[in-house]
Coordinates of C-alpha atoms in Angstrom, one line a residue:
Chain A
M1 CA -11.9 -23.9 17.6
F2 CA -11.6 -20.7 15.7
R3 CA -10.6 -19.6 12.3
A4 CA -7.0 -18.5 11.7
L5 CA -5.7 -17.1 8.4
R6 CA -3.0 -18.9 6.5
L7 CA -1.1 -17.7 3.4
K8 CA -2.6 -18.9 0.2
Q9 CA -0.2 -20.5 -2.3
E10 CA -1.8 -19.1 -5.5
S11 CA -3.2 -15.8 -6.6
P12 CA -6.9 -16.1 -7.2
K13 CA -8.6 -14.6 -10.3
V14 CA -10.3 -11.4 -9.1
V15 CA -13.2 -11.6 -11.5
P16 CA -14.5 -14.3 -13.9
E17 CA -12.6 -15.0 -17.1
P18 CA -13.5 -12.1 -19.6
K19 CA -15.3 -13.6 -22.6
P20 CA -17.9 -12.6 -25.2
L21 CA -21.3 -12.4 -23.7
T22 CA -24.6 -13.4 -25.2
I23 CA -27.3 -10.7 -25.5
Q24 CA -29.1 -12.3 -22.6
E25 CA -26.0 -12.0 -20.5
W26 CA -25.5 -8.4 -21.5
L27 CA -29.1 -7.5 -20.5
G28 CA -29.2 -9.8 -17.5
D29 CA -26.9 -8.5 -14.8
A30 CA -25.7 -4.9 -14.4
Q31 CA -23.3 -6.1 -11.7
F32 CA -21.5 -8.6 -14.0
P33 CA -17.9 -7.4 -14.3
L34 CA -16.9 -6.7 -17.9
G35 CA -13.3 -7.3 -19.1
I36 CA -11.7 -5.5 -22.1
R37 CA -12.0 -8.7 -24.0
T38 CA -15.7 -8.8 -23.4
I39 CA -16.2 -5.3 -24.7
N40 CA -13.8 -5.8 -27.7
A41 CA -16.1 -8.7 -28.8
L42 CA -18.9 -6.2 -29.5
P43 CA -19.6 -4.7 -32.9
Y44 CA -17.5 -1.5 -33.5
D45 CA -20.1 1.0 -32.8
A46 CA -21.2 -0.7 -29.6
K47 CA -17.7 -0.8 -28.3
Q48 CA -17.0 2.8 -29.3
R49 CA -19.9 3.8 -27.0
F50 CA -18.2 2.2 -24.1
Y51 CA -14.7 3.5 -24.9
R52 CA -16.0 7.1 -25.5
T53 CA -16.3 7.5 -21.7
L54 CA -12.5 7.2 -21.4
V55 CA -11.7 10.5 -23.2
P56 CA -12.6 13.7 -21.3
P57 CA -14.9 15.8 -23.4
E58 CA -13.0 18.9 -22.1
L59 CA -9.8 17.6 -23.7
L60 CA -11.5 17.1 -27.1
G61 CA -13.3 20.4 -26.8
R62 CA -10.1 22.3 -26.2
L63 CA -8.6 20.9 -29.5
G64 CA -11.8 21.5 -31.4
I65 CA -12.6 17.8 -31.8
N66 CA -16.3 16.6 -31.8
P67 CA -16.6 14.4 -28.7
I68 CA -19.2 12.1 -30.4
L69 CA -17.5 11.7 -33.7
W70 CA -14.0 11.8 -32.3
R71 CA -12.8 14.0 -35.1
G72 CA -12.6 17.6 -36.1
N73 CA -10.1 20.4 -36.6
G74 CA -7.9 18.1 -38.7
Y75 CA -7.6 15.6 -35.8
Q76 CA -8.9 12.0 -35.7
L77 CA -8.9 9.8 -32.6
E78 CA -8.0 6.2 -33.3
L79 CA -9.6 3.2 -31.5
Y80 CA -7.6 0.0 -31.6
A81 CA -9.7 -2.7 -29.9
P82 CA -9.6 -5.9 -31.9
E83 CA -11.9 -8.8 -31.3
D84 CA -10.2 -11.7 -29.5
S85 CA -7.9 -9.2 -27.8
G86 CA -7.9 -8.1 -24.2
K87 CA -6.3 -4.8 -25.0
V88 CA -7.7 -1.4 -26.0
N89 CA -5.7 1.5 -27.2
I90 CA -7.1 5.0 -27.9
S91 CA -4.8 7.5 -29.4
L92 CA -4.7 11.0 -30.8
N93 CA -1.7 11.6 -33.0
N94 CA -0.2 14.6 -34.8
P95 CA -2.0 14.6 -38.2
E96 CA 1.3 15.4 -39.9
D97 CA 3.3 12.7 -38.1
P98 CA 1.4 9.7 -36.8
S99 CA 4.4 8.6 -34.6
D100 CA 4.0 11.8 -32.7
A101 CA 1.2 11.0 -30.1
Y102 CA -0.7 13.7 -28.2
F103 CA -2.9 11.5 -26.2
V104 CA -2.7 7.7 -25.6
L105 CA -4.7 5.5 -23.2
E106 CA -4.2 1.8 -23.2
L107 CA -6.0 -0.7 -21.0
Q108 CA -5.6 -4.5 -20.8
D109 CA -7.0 -7.5 -19.0
N110 CA -4.2 -8.9 -16.8
S111 CA -3.4 -12.4 -15.6
T112 CA -5.6 -12.3 -12.6
N113 CA -8.5 -10.8 -14.7
G114 CA -7.9 -7.4 -13.3
I115 CA -7.5 -4.3 -15.5
D116 CA -4.1 -2.7 -16.1
L117 CA -3.6 0.8 -17.3
N118 CA -0.6 0.1 -19.6
L119 CA -0.1 3.6 -20.8
I120 CA -1.4 7.1 -20.3
L121 CA 0.1 9.9 -22.3
L122 CA -1.1 13.5 -22.3
N123 CA 1.1 15.8 -24.4
D124 CA 0.3 19.5 -25.2
P125 CA 0.3 19.6 -29.0
F126 CA 1.3 23.3 -28.9
A127 CA 4.3 22.7 -26.6
E128 CA 7.9 22.3 -27.8
K129 CA 8.8 18.7 -28.6
F130 CA 12.0 17.2 -27.2
G131 CA 13.7 14.4 -29.1
I132 CA 14.2 12.1 -26.1
E133 CA 12.6 9.1 -27.8
L134 CA 15.4 8.6 -30.3
D135 CA 19.0 8.5 -29.3
E136 CA 21.8 10.2 -31.3
Q137 CA 22.1 7.1 -33.5
G138 CA 18.4 7.3 -34.3
T139 CA 17.5 4.2 -32.2
K140 CA 14.3 4.2 -30.1
T141 CA 15.0 4.9 -26.5
H142 CA 11.7 3.6 -25.2
W143 CA 11.3 6.8 -23.1
G144 CA 14.9 6.6 -22.0
T145 CA 14.5 3.2 -20.4
I146 CA 16.7 1.3 -22.9
T147 CA 19.1 3.9 -24.2
R148 CA 19.1 7.6 -23.7
N149 CA 19.5 10.9 -25.6
L150 CA 21.3 12.8 -22.9
R151 CA 21.4 16.1 -24.8
E152 CA 17.7 16.2 -25.4
E153 CA 16.9 14.9 -21.9
E154 CA 18.9 17.7 -20.4
R155 CA 17.0 20.3 -22.6
A156 CA 13.7 18.7 -21.5
M157 CA 14.7 18.8 -17.9
R158 CA 15.7 22.5 -18.1
A159 CA 12.3 23.2 -19.8
G160 CA 10.6 21.7 -16.7
L161 CA 9.6 18.3 -18.0
A162 CA 9.8 15.1 -16.1
P163 CA 11.7 12.0 -17.4
A164 CA 10.0 10.2 -20.3
Q165 CA 8.0 13.3 -21.2
V166 CA 8.3 14.4 -24.8
R167 CA 6.3 17.6 -24.4
A168 CA 4.8 19.5 -21.5
G169 CA 1.6 17.8 -20.3
M170 CA -1.9 19.0 -21.1
G171 CA -2.6 19.3 -17.3
M172 CA -5.5 16.9 -17.7
A173 CA -4.4 13.9 -15.7
R174 CA -7.1 14.5 -13.2
E175 CA -9.9 14.6 -15.8
V176 CA -8.6 11.4 -17.6
L177 CA -8.3 9.5 -14.3
H178 CA -11.8 10.7 -13.4
Q179 CA -13.1 9.4 -16.7
L180 CA -11.3 6.1 -16.1
D181 CA -13.2 5.7 -12.7
V182 CA -16.4 6.4 -14.6
F183 CA -15.5 3.8 -17.3
L184 CA -14.6 1.2 -14.7
A185 CA -17.9 1.7 -12.8
L186 CA -19.8 1.4 -16.1
C187 CA -18.1 -2.0 -16.5
A188 CA -18.9 -3.0 -13.0
R189 CA -15.2 -3.0 -12.2
Q190 CA -13.7 -1.8 -8.9
A191 CA -10.0 -1.1 -9.5
V192 CA -7.3 -0.5 -12.0
S193 CA -3.6 -1.2 -11.7
L194 CA -0.5 0.2 -13.3
E195 CA 3.3 0.2 -13.3
P196 CA 4.6 3.7 -12.9
L197 CA 7.3 4.5 -15.5
T198 CA 9.1 7.1 -13.4
Y199 CA 9.2 8.5 -9.8
A200 CA 7.3 11.5 -11.1
S201 CA 4.5 9.4 -12.5
A202 CA 4.3 7.4 -9.3
W203 CA 3.9 10.6 -7.3
I204 CA 1.2 11.9 -9.6
F205 CA -0.8 8.7 -9.4
E206 CA -0.3 8.7 -5.6
R207 CA -1.8 12.2 -5.5
R208 CA -4.7 11.0 -7.5
G209 CA -5.5 8.3 -5.0
F210 CA -3.5 5.3 -6.0
A211 CA -1.9 3.0 -3.4
Y212 CA 1.0 0.6 -3.9
V213 CA 0.7 -3.1 -4.7
R214 CA 4.6 -3.2 -4.6
G215 CA 7.2 -0.6 -3.9
H216 CA 5.6 1.6 -1.2
K217 CA 8.6 0.7 1.0
L218 CA 10.9 1.7 -1.8
M219 CA 9.1 5.1 -2.2
D220 CA 9.5 5.7 1.6
Q221 CA 13.1 4.7 1.4
I222 CA 13.8 7.1 -1.5
H223 CA 12.2 10.0 0.5
R224 CA 14.3 9.1 3.5
E225 CA 17.6 8.8 1.6
F226 CA 17.0 12.2 0.0
Q227 CA 16.9 13.8 3.5
P228 CA 20.1 15.3 5.0
G229 CA 22.5 12.6 5.8
G230 CA 20.9 10.2 3.4
A231 CA 22.8 8.2 0.7
L232 CA 20.8 9.7 -2.2
R233 CA 21.3 13.2 -0.9
A234 CA 25.0 12.6 -0.7
A235 CA 25.0 11.2 -4.3
L236 CA 23.6 14.5 -5.6
D237 CA 27.2 15.6 -6.4
G238 CA 26.7 17.4 -9.6
S239 CA 28.6 14.6 -11.5
T240 CA 25.9 14.7 -14.2
P241 CA 23.4 17.5 -15.1
F242 CA 20.7 15.2 -13.6
R243 CA 22.4 15.0 -10.2
S244 CA 22.4 18.6 -9.1
P245 CA 22.6 19.2 -5.4
E246 CA 19.1 20.8 -5.3
A247 CA 17.4 17.9 -7.1
W248 CA 16.1 16.4 -3.9
Q249 CA 13.8 19.3 -3.3
T250 CA 11.3 18.5 -6.0
V251 CA 9.5 15.6 -7.5
R252 CA 10.9 16.3 -10.9
G253 CA 14.5 16.8 -9.6
R254 CA 14.3 13.4 -7.8
A255 CA 12.7 11.8 -10.8
W256 CA 15.6 12.9 -13.1
A257 CA 18.2 11.7 -10.6
I258 CA 16.5 8.4 -10.3
H259 CA 16.2 8.2 -14.1
D260 CA 19.9 8.8 -14.2
G261 CA 20.5 5.7 -12.1
I262 CA 21.1 7.2 -8.7
L263 CA 19.3 4.4 -6.9
E264 CA 22.4 2.2 -7.3
H265 CA 23.7 4.1 -4.2
I266 CA 21.1 2.4 -2.1
G267 CA 21.4 -0.9 -3.9
E268 CA 18.1 -0.5 -5.8
R269 CA 16.7 0.1 -9.2
W270 CA 13.5 1.7 -10.4
R271 CA 11.6 -1.5 -11.2
D272 CA 8.8 -3.7 -10.0
L273 CA 6.7 -0.9 -8.7
R274 CA 3.0 -1.5 -9.0
M275 CA 0.1 0.7 -8.1
I276 CA -3.7 0.3 -7.7
K277 CA -6.6 2.7 -7.7
V278 CA -9.9 1.6 -6.1
V279 CA -12.9 3.2 -7.9
G280 CA -14.3 6.0 -5.8
K281 CA -11.6 5.8 -3.2
H282 CA -8.6 8.0 -2.5
A283 CA -5.9 6.0 -0.7
A284 CA -4.2 9.1 0.8
A285 CA -0.7 7.5 0.5
Q286 CA 2.0 10.1 1.0
T287 CA 5.6 9.2 0.2
F288 CA 6.8 12.7 -0.3
P289 CA 5.0 14.9 2.3
D290 CA 4.6 18.6 1.3
A291 CA 6.1 17.9 -2.0
K292 CA 6.9 20.5 -4.6
Y293 CA 6.5 19.2 -8.2
Chain B
M1 CA -18.5 16.8 3.9
R2 CA -16.4 14.9 6.5
D3 CA -12.8 13.9 5.5
N4 CA -12.4 10.2 4.6
L5 CA -11.2 8.3 7.6
I6 CA -8.5 6.5 5.7
I7 CA -4.8 6.2 6.1
T8 CA -2.3 4.3 3.9
R9 CA 1.3 3.4 4.8
A10 CA 3.9 1.0 3.5
A11 CA 3.5 -2.4 5.0
E12 CA 6.3 -2.0 7.5
L13 CA 6.3 -2.4 11.3
D14 CA 6.6 1.3 11.9
A15 CA 3.1 1.7 10.5
L16 CA 1.7 -0.1 13.6
A17 CA 2.1 2.9 15.9
V18 CA 0.9 5.3 13.2
F19 CA -2.3 3.2 12.8
R20 CA -2.9 3.0 16.6
G21 CA -2.5 6.7 16.8
F22 CA -4.9 7.3 13.9
I23 CA -7.6 5.1 15.6
A24 CA -7.1 6.8 18.9
Q25 CA -7.4 10.2 17.4
T26 CA -10.4 9.3 15.3
C27 CA -12.2 7.7 18.2
K28 CA -11.6 10.7 20.3
Q29 CA -13.0 13.0 17.6
L30 CA -16.1 10.7 17.2
G31 CA -16.6 10.5 21.0
I32 CA -16.1 6.7 21.0
A33 CA -15.4 5.2 24.4
D34 CA -11.7 4.6 25.3
D35 CA -12.3 0.9 25.9
V36 CA -13.6 0.5 22.3
S37 CA -10.8 2.6 21.0
F38 CA -8.3 0.3 22.7
Q39 CA -9.9 -2.8 21.3
L40 CA -9.9 -1.4 17.8
Q41 CA -6.2 -0.5 18.2
L42 CA -5.4 -4.0 19.4
A43 CA -7.3 -5.8 16.6
C44 CA -5.8 -3.5 14.0
D45 CA -2.3 -4.0 15.4
E46 CA -2.7 -7.8 15.3
A47 CA -4.1 -7.9 11.8
A48 CA -1.6 -5.4 10.4
T49 CA 1.3 -7.3 12.0
N50 CA 0.2 -10.4 10.2
V51 CA 0.0 -8.7 6.8
I52 CA 3.4 -6.9 7.4
Q53 CA 5.2 -10.1 8.5
H54 CA 3.7 -12.5 5.9
G55 CA 1.6 -10.9 3.3
Y56 CA 4.3 -9.2 1.2
E57 CA 6.9 -12.0 1.4
G58 CA 9.3 -12.0 -1.5
M59 CA 8.5 -8.5 -2.9
N60 CA 9.2 -4.9 -2.1
P61 CA 6.2 -4.3 0.3
G62 CA 3.3 -2.4 -1.0
S63 CA 0.6 -0.5 1.0
I64 CA -1.6 -1.3 3.8
M65 CA -4.7 0.8 4.1
L66 CA -6.8 1.4 7.2
E67 CA -10.2 2.8 6.9
L68 CA -12.7 3.5 9.7
Q69 CA -16.4 3.6 8.9
P70 CA -18.4 4.8 11.9
G71 CA -22.1 4.1 12.0
P72 CA -24.8 4.8 14.5
K73 CA -24.6 1.5 16.3
K74 CA -21.3 0.1 15.2
I75 CA -17.9 1.0 13.8
T76 CA -16.4 -0.9 10.9
M77 CA -12.6 -1.1 10.5
L78 CA -11.4 -2.1 7.1
L79 CA -7.8 -3.3 6.5
T80 CA -6.8 -3.7 2.9
D81 CA -3.5 -4.9 1.4
F82 CA -2.4 -6.0 -2.0
G83 CA 0.1 -8.8 -1.1
H84 CA -0.5 -12.6 -1.0
P85 CA -4.0 -13.5 0.0
F86 CA -4.6 -15.5 3.1
E87 CA -7.2 -18.2 3.6
P88 CA -9.1 -19.1 6.8
V89 CA -8.2 -22.4 8.4
E90 CA -9.9 -24.0 11.4
T91 CA -7.5 -24.3 14.3
E92 CA -7.3 -24.7 18.1
A93 CA -7.6 -21.6 20.2
P94 CA -4.3 -20.8 21.8
D95 CA -3.8 -21.2 25.5
V96 CA -0.9 -20.1 27.6
D97 CA -0.6 -23.4 29.4
A98 CA 0.0 -25.1 26.1
L99 CA 2.5 -22.4 25.0
L100 CA 4.3 -22.7 28.3
N101 CA 4.6 -26.5 28.0
D102 CA 5.8 -26.4 24.4
R103 CA 2.6 -27.9 23.0
P104 CA 2.1 -26.6 19.5
T105 CA -0.6 -23.9 19.2
T106 CA -1.1 -20.8 17.1
G107 CA -0.3 -17.4 18.4
F108 CA -2.7 -14.9 20.0
G109 CA -2.9 -12.4 17.2
L110 CA -6.1 -13.6 15.4
Y111 CA -7.5 -14.9 18.7
F112 CA -7.4 -11.4 20.1
I113 CA -9.2 -10.1 17.0
Y114 CA -12.0 -12.6 17.6
Q115 CA -12.1 -11.8 21.3
T116 CA -12.4 -8.1 20.8
M117 CA -14.5 -7.7 17.7
N118 CA -18.1 -8.6 17.1
D119 CA -17.7 -9.6 13.5
V120 CA -14.7 -10.7 11.5
S121 CA -14.7 -11.4 7.8
Y122 CA -11.9 -11.8 5.2
F123 CA -12.1 -11.8 1.4
T124 CA -10.1 -11.0 -1.7
D125 CA -11.4 -9.2 -4.8
E126 CA -9.9 -6.9 -7.5
R127 CA -9.5 -4.1 -4.9
G128 CA -7.1 -6.3 -2.8
N129 CA -7.3 -8.4 0.3
H130 CA -9.8 -7.2 2.9
L131 CA -10.2 -7.9 6.5
V132 CA -13.4 -6.4 7.8
L133 CA -13.7 -6.0 11.5
T134 CA -16.9 -4.7 13.1
K135 CA -17.3 -3.5 16.7
N136 CA -20.7 -2.8 18.2
L137 CA -21.0 0.5 20.0
Chain C
M1 CA 9.7 2.0 23.8
E2 CA 12.4 2.5 26.5
L3 CA 14.0 -0.1 28.6
N4 CA 15.9 0.3 31.9
T5 CA 17.5 -2.6 33.7
T6 CA 18.5 -2.4 37.4
A7 CA 19.9 -5.0 39.9
K8 CA 18.2 -5.5 43.2
G9 CA 20.3 -8.2 44.9
D10 CA 20.1 -11.2 42.7
V11 CA 16.9 -10.0 41.1
R12 CA 17.0 -8.1 37.8
V13 CA 14.3 -5.5 37.2
V14 CA 13.6 -4.6 33.6
A15 CA 11.4 -1.5 33.4
V16 CA 9.5 -1.3 30.1
N17 CA 8.2 2.1 29.1
G18 CA 6.0 3.1 26.2
N19 CA 4.4 0.6 23.7
L20 CA 5.2 -3.0 22.9
D21 CA 4.4 -4.2 19.4
A22 CA 6.0 -6.2 16.7
L23 CA 8.4 -3.4 16.0
T24 CA 9.6 -2.9 19.6
A25 CA 9.2 -6.4 21.1
P26 CA 12.6 -7.7 19.7
E27 CA 14.4 -5.1 21.8
L28 CA 12.8 -6.4 25.0
A29 CA 13.5 -10.0 23.9
D30 CA 17.2 -9.1 23.6
A31 CA 17.3 -7.4 27.1
L32 CA 15.6 -10.4 28.8
S33 CA 17.7 -13.0 27.1
T34 CA 20.9 -11.1 27.9
Q35 CA 20.0 -11.4 31.6
L36 CA 19.1 -15.1 31.3
R37 CA 22.3 -15.7 29.4
Q38 CA 24.3 -14.1 32.2
G39 CA 22.7 -16.5 34.7
N40 CA 20.2 -13.9 36.1
A41 CA 17.0 -16.0 36.2
K42 CA 15.1 -14.1 38.8
L43 CA 13.4 -11.4 36.7
V44 CA 10.9 -8.7 37.3
A45 CA 9.2 -7.0 34.4
D46 CA 8.3 -3.6 35.7
L47 CA 5.3 -2.6 33.5
T48 CA 4.4 0.6 35.4
G49 CA 5.3 2.7 32.4
L50 CA 4.0 0.3 29.7
E51 CA 0.9 1.8 28.1
Y52 CA 0.2 -0.9 25.5
T53 CA 1.2 -4.3 24.4
S54 CA 0.1 -6.5 21.5
S55 CA 0.5 -10.3 21.3
A56 CA 4.1 -9.7 20.0
G57 CA 5.0 -8.3 23.5
L58 CA 3.2 -11.2 25.3
R59 CA 5.1 -13.7 23.3
V60 CA 8.4 -12.2 24.4
L61 CA 7.3 -12.2 28.1
L62 CA 6.0 -15.7 27.8
N63 CA 9.2 -17.0 26.3
A64 CA 11.3 -15.3 29.0
A65 CA 9.1 -16.7 31.7
K66 CA 9.5 -20.2 30.3
E67 CA 13.2 -19.9 30.0
A68 CA 13.6 -18.4 33.5
R69 CA 11.6 -21.2 35.1
S70 CA 13.7 -23.8 33.3
K71 CA 16.7 -22.2 34.9
G72 CA 15.1 -22.3 38.4
G73 CA 14.0 -18.7 38.3
D74 CA 10.9 -16.9 37.3
L75 CA 9.6 -13.8 35.5
R76 CA 7.2 -11.7 37.6
F77 CA 5.2 -8.7 36.7
A78 CA 5.0 -5.4 38.6
G79 CA 2.7 -2.4 38.1
V80 CA 0.5 -3.7 35.3
Q81 CA -1.6 -0.8 33.8
T82 CA -5.3 -1.0 32.7
N83 CA -4.8 -1.6 28.9
V84 CA -2.0 -4.1 29.4
K85 CA -4.0 -5.9 32.0
K86 CA -6.9 -6.3 29.5
V87 CA -4.5 -8.0 27.0
L88 CA -3.1 -10.2 29.7
D89 CA -6.6 -11.2 30.8
L90 CA -7.6 -12.0 27.2
S91 CA -4.7 -14.4 26.9
G92 CA -5.1 -16.1 30.2
F93 CA -1.7 -14.9 31.2
M94 CA -2.6 -13.7 34.7
S95 CA -3.3 -17.3 35.7
I96 CA 0.2 -18.4 35.2
I97 CA 2.3 -15.3 36.0
K98 CA 2.7 -13.8 39.4
S99 CA 1.9 -10.1 39.4
F100 CA 2.6 -7.4 42.0
P101 CA 1.4 -3.8 42.5
D102 CA 5.0 -2.5 42.2
A103 CA 8.6 -3.4 41.5
D104 CA 9.6 -3.4 45.2
S105 CA 7.0 -6.0 46.2
A106 CA 7.8 -8.1 43.1
V107 CA 11.5 -8.1 44.1
A108 CA 10.6 -8.9 47.7
S109 CA 8.6 -11.9 46.6
Y110 CA 11.8 -13.7 45.6
A111 CA 13.2 -13.5 49.1

């Protein structure tokens, strides 16, 4: 006899159900994995101590914000972490216009008790803002995923932005993701997952050490089809501003063409991708070798 | 500091040759005997084939990660994927006579892994599904 | 992997070069079953140029041997190299398949 491996029918929970802990449990076991729900059950100040690790002090320093108080220079960071919720949202908004976010980070316990990074947004407050989030009728576009503001998107593209970007980035993705690793280790957690909104974000997360739970094959296929003779390369026919013949050369160019729906030429859509980062480990996935951003 | 001995590819069959090449090259650099290198390649190939053919059923395949962790007396090979988890089941060891005579038996894949490696363990946690294969040096 | 099939009288020699794994094995399965379908049941797998095989390659060879025997023929090996021999030994294959140092002697064994 020996032991073979058979496919399991159900996905197991990766850590125990996140729940409020007693003080004895808090003090008892530094290896016990904490969920967002567990931390949210703490008193406000206690949970703020935890969540403070998520925001890079350099980012705050650059804007003149006190990294302990989370305010200064007219800015105020908001922490949304209600008790009984498995979600935390930290945001820094334009003091003049609260709907204009400079920094957003949202984490959530997921169905297998893992942690998802729902949203990460890093906009340079001093960069020009493009109106891609409202269409010409004033309806929310949800970063161009539901409807699109083509005129603003084209302006954003020409200014060097990637799809779904409202402003140029702060260039601090590395720092934020580093802090995220630190936060996860503090919580005795070993990984974080996310669903990349665009091809450009998938590439950025890949460069920061993420691997693919789903869609690695699709990313390889995209790269292949953008090579000479490929169906995506052929579809870069200049029929829209987002499908210029040179778009295959860069991450951003590809991302805009994909945002414009070019994947229909290979019978695919940009959906169902899922990525994972293991704390302290760089996966070294490479779906666009020698890429130019 | 030494580079991480880690390689990640889409869970597709063309990754098999890439993984074997990575193991061959790494073993050469580390001065590990050809025979051990061959056994690691075979075990990795069999394990990865299993994941590629069954682990990502019904979804666009994600990654399969191969990591080598050399130690003074053993080398550990870690294969990680993020698809459906497997579970160990007790089964008869395969034999060619049975296969030749149409008697039902499992394939050789996992059997080879047990024959070539000193220790085999499998578990799933929040980092994915892990097959940990250890070979004494 | 590269395949090369030649006829030596009523024996068909399929030379397998390179590596056999789950990606490449189906191609060998096609080549062997084509011969069997055409009524060529005396087969030699010339493995002189085969550097590596996983269980996926073994399965193909085993199935072909089984089918060849059911048609009154056989599948015999020639020129098995070190690493391939290790895999064959692990599986117990060598006890049920006739193996020869080279293709000529494998062909001659059918006479």
